Coordinates of C-alpha atoms in Angstrom, one line a residue:
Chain A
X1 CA -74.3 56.5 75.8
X2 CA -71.7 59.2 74.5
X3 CA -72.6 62.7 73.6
X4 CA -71.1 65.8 71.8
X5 CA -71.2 68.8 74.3
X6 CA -70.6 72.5 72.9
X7 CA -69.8 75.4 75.1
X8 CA -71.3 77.9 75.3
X9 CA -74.6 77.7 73.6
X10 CA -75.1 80.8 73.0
X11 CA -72.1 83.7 72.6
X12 CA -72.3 87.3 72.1
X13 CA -69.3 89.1 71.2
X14 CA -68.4 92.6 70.4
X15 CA -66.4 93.4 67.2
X16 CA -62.8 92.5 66.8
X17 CA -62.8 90.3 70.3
X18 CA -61.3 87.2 70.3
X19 CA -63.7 84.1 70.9
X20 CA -63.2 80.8 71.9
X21 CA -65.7 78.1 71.2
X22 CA -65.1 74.7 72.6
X23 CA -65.9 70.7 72.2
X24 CA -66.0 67.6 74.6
X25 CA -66.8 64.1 73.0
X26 CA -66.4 61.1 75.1
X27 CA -67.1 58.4 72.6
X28 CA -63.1 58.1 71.9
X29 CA -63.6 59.0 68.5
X30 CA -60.2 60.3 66.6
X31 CA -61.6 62.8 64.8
X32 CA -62.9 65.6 64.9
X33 CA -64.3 68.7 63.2
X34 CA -65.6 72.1 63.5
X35 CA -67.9 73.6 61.1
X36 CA -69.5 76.8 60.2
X37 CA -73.5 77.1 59.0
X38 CA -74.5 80.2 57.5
X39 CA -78.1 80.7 56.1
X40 CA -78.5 79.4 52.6
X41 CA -74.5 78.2 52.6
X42 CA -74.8 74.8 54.4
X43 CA -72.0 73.3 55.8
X44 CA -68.1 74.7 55.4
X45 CA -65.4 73.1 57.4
X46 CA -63.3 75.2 58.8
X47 CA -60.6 72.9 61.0
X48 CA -60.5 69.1 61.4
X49 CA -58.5 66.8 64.0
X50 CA -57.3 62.9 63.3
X51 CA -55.4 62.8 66.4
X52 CA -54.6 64.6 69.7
X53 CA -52.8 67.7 68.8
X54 CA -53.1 67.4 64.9
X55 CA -54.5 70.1 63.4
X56 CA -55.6 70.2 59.4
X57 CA -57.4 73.4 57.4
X58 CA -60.7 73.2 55.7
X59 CA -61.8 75.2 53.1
X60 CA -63.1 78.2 55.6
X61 CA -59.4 78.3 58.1
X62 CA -59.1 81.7 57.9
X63 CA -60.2 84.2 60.4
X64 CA -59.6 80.8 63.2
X65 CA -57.5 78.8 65.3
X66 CA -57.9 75.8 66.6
X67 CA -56.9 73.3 69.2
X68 CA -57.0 69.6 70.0
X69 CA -55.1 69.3 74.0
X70 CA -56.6 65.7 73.9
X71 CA -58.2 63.5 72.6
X72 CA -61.9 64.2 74.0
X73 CA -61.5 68.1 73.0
X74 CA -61.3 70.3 70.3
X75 CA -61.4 74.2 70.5
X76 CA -62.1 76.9 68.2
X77 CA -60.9 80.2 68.4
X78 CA -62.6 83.1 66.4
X79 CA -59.5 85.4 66.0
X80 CA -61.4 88.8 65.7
X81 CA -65.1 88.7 65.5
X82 CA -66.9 90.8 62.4
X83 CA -69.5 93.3 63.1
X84 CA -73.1 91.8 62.2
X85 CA -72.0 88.3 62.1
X86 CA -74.2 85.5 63.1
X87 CA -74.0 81.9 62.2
X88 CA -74.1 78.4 63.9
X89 CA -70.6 76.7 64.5
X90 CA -70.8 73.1 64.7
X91 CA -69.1 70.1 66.0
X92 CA -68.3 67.0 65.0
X93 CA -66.5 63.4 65.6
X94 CA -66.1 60.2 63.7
X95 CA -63.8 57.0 64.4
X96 CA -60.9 57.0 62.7
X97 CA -60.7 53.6 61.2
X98 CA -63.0 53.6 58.0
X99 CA -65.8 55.8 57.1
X100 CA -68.8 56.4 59.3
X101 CA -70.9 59.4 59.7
X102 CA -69.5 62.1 62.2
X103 CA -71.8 62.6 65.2
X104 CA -72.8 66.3 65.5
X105 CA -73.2 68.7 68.9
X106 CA -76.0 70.9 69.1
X107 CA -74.1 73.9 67.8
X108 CA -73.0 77.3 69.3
X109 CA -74.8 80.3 67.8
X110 CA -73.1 83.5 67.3
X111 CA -73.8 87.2 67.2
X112 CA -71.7 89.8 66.9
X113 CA -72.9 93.4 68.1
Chain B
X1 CA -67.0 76.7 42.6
X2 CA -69.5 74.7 44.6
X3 CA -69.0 70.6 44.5
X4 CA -72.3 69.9 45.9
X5 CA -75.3 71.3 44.8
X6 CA -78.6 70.6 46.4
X7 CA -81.7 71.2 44.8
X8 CA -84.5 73.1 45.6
X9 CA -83.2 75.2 48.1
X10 CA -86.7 75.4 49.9
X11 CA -90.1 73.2 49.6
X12 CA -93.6 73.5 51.3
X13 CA -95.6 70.5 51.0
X14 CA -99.3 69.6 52.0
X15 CA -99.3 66.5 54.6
X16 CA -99.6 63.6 53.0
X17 CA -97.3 64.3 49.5
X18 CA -94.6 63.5 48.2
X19 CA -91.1 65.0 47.7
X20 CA -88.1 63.9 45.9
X21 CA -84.9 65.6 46.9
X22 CA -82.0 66.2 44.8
X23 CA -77.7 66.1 45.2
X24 CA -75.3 66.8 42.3
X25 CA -71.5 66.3 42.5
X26 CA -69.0 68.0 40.9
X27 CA -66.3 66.1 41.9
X28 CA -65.7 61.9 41.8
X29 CA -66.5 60.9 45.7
X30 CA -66.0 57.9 48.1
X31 CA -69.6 57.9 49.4
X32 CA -72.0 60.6 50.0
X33 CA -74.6 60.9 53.3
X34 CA -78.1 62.6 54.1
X35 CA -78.9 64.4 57.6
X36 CA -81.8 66.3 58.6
X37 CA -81.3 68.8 60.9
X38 CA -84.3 70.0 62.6
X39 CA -85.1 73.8 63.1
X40 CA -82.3 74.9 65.4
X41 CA -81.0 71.5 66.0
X42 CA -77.7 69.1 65.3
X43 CA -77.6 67.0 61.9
X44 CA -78.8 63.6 62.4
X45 CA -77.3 61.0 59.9
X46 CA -80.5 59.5 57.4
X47 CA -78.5 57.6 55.0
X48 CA -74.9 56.6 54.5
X49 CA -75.5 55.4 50.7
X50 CA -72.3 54.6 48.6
X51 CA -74.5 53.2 45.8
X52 CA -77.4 51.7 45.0
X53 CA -80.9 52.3 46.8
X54 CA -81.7 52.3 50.6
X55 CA -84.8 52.6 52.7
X56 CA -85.7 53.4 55.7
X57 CA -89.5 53.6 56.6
X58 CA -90.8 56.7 54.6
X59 CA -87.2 57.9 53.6
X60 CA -85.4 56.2 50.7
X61 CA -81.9 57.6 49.6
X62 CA -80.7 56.4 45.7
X63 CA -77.3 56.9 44.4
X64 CA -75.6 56.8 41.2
X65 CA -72.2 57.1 41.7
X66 CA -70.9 57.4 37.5
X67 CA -73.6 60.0 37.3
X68 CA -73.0 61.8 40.6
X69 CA -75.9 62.0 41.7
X70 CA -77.8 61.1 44.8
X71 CA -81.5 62.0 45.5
X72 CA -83.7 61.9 48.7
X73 CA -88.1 60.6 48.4
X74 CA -90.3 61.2 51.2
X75 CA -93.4 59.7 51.0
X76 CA -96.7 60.6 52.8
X77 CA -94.9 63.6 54.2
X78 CA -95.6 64.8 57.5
X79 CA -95.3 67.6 59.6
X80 CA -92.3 66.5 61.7
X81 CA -90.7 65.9 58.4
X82 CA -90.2 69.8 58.5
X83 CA -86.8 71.2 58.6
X84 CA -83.3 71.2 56.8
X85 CA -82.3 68.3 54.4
X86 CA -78.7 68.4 53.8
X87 CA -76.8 66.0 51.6
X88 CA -72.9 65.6 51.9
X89 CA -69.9 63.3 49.7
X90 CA -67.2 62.0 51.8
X91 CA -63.5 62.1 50.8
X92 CA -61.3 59.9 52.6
X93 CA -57.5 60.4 52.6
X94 CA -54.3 60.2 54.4
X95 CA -55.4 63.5 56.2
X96 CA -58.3 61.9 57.7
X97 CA -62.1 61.6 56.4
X98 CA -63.6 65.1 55.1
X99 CA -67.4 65.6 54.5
X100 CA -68.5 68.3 51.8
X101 CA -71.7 69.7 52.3
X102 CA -74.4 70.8 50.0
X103 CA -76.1 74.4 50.6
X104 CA -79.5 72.0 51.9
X105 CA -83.5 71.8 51.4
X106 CA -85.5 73.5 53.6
X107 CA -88.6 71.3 53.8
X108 CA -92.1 72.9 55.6
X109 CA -94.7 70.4 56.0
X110 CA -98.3 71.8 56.6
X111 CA -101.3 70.2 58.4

């Protein structure tokens, strides 16, 4: 069966670094997505992928980067960390062909010191 | 502002009752989906529910798409019902497929 890995699980960060979050899917899924969970906020997308090196801004892009090398990956880059932040940053794929419901990893939970 | 609002935000039930689960839209959608994430877990898809009424064992999902509006029952609740509830409307478009997310229910089931 396929899975969603995110690496790493856990990631501590000091303020202002630069972090880099990252995604392997081997179900061959087109797209994917990486979204941010805050307490009480649900869900906000912040970068999506159709296709191997397409990129496309969600509602949350800025303060990120992100890239899709292939196909089976997607990274996210935190671009300089806040002091006191801490949320859950999740990814996702789907097919591309129609609508079903993305398939989600297990999440990479940040703090920043 | 916010094009999904979920309501309540948090719910604490007694084993055994019922709860109904509620998902507004501000916008028109394609289709809208439930998950449940457990505490400190990924989403798990519950429902993919463009219209109508589904069920699935305890769970049954009901949407209305001209009033947007989708809404959640649990029946005979458990306690591994507890966690996060989170409902979502899906855009599709030339860009690709976009889910919006609702802020969630947090659901605690005691014994």
């Amino acid at each position: 069966g396929g899975i969603i890995t995110q690496t790493p699980k856990f990631l501590i960060g000091q303020e202002g670094q630069k972090l880099t979050l990252k995604c392997q899917q081997n179900f061959n899924h087109d797209t994917m997505y990486w979204y941010r969970q805050d307490s009480g906020k649900g869900l906000r997308l912040i970068y999506y992928s159709i296709t191997e090196n397409d990129l496309q801004k969600g509602d949350l892009s800025e303060g990120y980067d992100a890239s899709r090398e292939k196909k089976s990956s997607f990274s996210l880059t935190v671009t300089s960390a806040q002091k006191n932040e801490m949320a859950v940053f999740l990814c996702a794929s789907s097919p591309g062909q129609g609508f079903q419901a993305p398939l989600f990893g297990e999440g990479t939970r940040l703090s920043v010191l | 502002g916010q094009q999904v609002q979920q309501s309540p935000a948090s719910l604490v039930l007694q084993e055994g009752e019922n709860a109904e689960l509620q998902c507004n839209f501000s916008t028109s959608l394609n289709s809208m989906q439930w998950f449940y994430q457990r505490p400190g877990g990924s989403l798990v898809s519950l429902f993919y529910n463009p219209s109508g009424t589904k069920q699935s064992g305890r769970l049954t999902s009901t949407t209305v798409i001209k009033e947007r509006r989708s809404s959640l029952h649990i029946s005979s609740s458990q306690t591994t019902d507890s966690g996060t509830y989170l409902c979502a409307m899906a855009h599709y478009g030339g860009s690709g497929n976009k889910l919006i997310f609702g802020t969630g229910t947090l659901l605690s089931v005691k014994p």
